C-alpha cells in the first residue's frame, strides 16, 4: 500500500508539473483562430478585433482562418479534430447550439468535442415591419396576423438562421401564422422588405438601424431580455407583451476537448481582458454587440441550456436546413 501511495503521489506531482509547464510554455507558436463563416461578417469582425489584442498580449501571431460552409459545421469539425494544446481555437454563434437538430449526422459533439473558453458577446435582433404594415406595436401586429392567417410574410437569411428561428419562435408564442420567405442572406431579404415584397423581418440591430432612423422601417421590439444600447427606446418583446420571449444572438470561443485547463484559463483571461479594451469595445458597439466575457463554467452552463431549447423549437416547427 505504501508503494502504491508513493507511485500515486508521484503521478499527481508529475501531472501538476506538466500542467504548469503547459501554461508556462503556451503559446509557443502562432495561434490559429478558426472562423466558420466568410470574412466581413460580425463573427469575423469580432475575432479580428480580439485577435489583434491577443497577439499583442500573448506575444504570438493570431491567424484568422475562415472555414465557411454548412452553417458553421465545417469549421467546427476541423477544430474538433485539432491538437488540444490551445494553438487552435474557434469562435461560434448560436448556430453551435442549433446545428445538432438541423444536421443530425454531425462528425462532432457540440459539447463533448470542445472545451468552453468564454462567452464573447450578445447581439440582439430587432423585429421590424415594412412600409406596407400599419401595425405600430407588437400587439397590433399580432392582431393583424390573427385576423388574416397566412397573409403576412416574414423574410429570413435562410432556413435555420437566427433570423428564421426568431420569427418561428414568435409564431409559436403569439399563436399566429406568418409565412416564411427565405433568402440567401440578410442583405437581399432587407432589400425586399424595403421594397414591400415581404412584410417583416427579425434583423440584427446594427443592420436595421439606418433604415429605422430614416423612417423606412418601424422597429417594434428587440429579441433580448434587456433593451439594446443601440436602440434604447425600443422595448423588448417581453415588455411589448410576448412574455417569456428571448432570442440572444450570441458568440463564444471554444478549443478542442482535452485542452489542458491551465491553457484554457490563460486564453480565458486574455480574451476577457481583450473584450474590455476600448478599441474592441468600440468595434463591438459598431456591430450592435453587447460585450460579455464569462468563465468557462458559465459558458458551459449557457450552452447546455441553449441546445435543448432550440432543438425543441426546430422539431416542433419542422425547420429544415437549406
Steps between C-alpha positions, in 0.01 A plus 500: 500500500787737583658428163168566325453825691849611402438422133163679511653803667779511244244482219300790643814711530600418142155598369515826693848569363379425145202735538723775634744450213215509247388830644851649516587400141169600343492633238825396335388548139227689308140441606253398229157652559237328287200709396243262346346772281614731221711813562329831565213390723446575869668179615806561285522863617484398865770236458732747326446771761570262790776319313699820456505553878579134568799511266640800684443355847608141428799583285395273212310572177128414498414383149135519398400207279154521343347156441141568389235249403207290626389748764839511668537124538801468266715731711381344824585150374850619416557637850355188664774292333784743577777451754366595847783733595331842475664592169172442313175659614172610347232761538142381450151644514161379617522265202728278712195421715263480205700278263456168687127513422550625143785262412438167679814337357761743632854359524544664840307553823435870576571441869735201532731594210595839644611686809314826564716810539280810517170649389604801294192706418124516468350658186129582511277469199219745442153434364440749220198543274502648153325803354185309413425377853282732708571337837681738737572251779523127564140468620369658180723277288371187674140618460558561129659157456214326679241684294672395175662155555776425250480838328789678671852394401839516665843493337798304626864451405430132436364191674638442847654847535450711812262723304290197406499356851400834651195525277394139555528546875281809460246301297486229766476728803255747343284227351515648149577373150736740325643350182876444465681634193866387512780688322868427443622747759360791699592768240259380226237437768530860618481627141167327447370614839571862404344433159175370657547147365481365857348647815742450790835365611711427807831666411812595695472841666809635322368402156147629558585823685570723194161407353329555835665840541395602149138405572484238226451220756318491833675330791246323721719311747843343561541129566718508812377526859679835540468798269773558245743786558475564124118540514433601863150629429380175344337261751581133533243249375449404862416863583282526190271223624655176378598377844796265518628569149878493478745460214862591553728511200809390691866441419744285697849350488580128525812285469533123435403261779780399739684831464684538835307709750792742562501579128122549499530731801774704334297541182193591704684768696650656186173490303304661784773766528487562124121538503536783752758689291360834365584416137319166521206651687468765228495235226241298687282811535516552123374145457215551745660245731482506878840376632484224761808300602429199721665210679524164320243361746251776423534435127455124551182559698367744242564263208339219698178702523503623139529160327177343633313829468568541129470128429141521623424805284654339190314172543164652594511745208641237259795720401743349249848610392542644150 
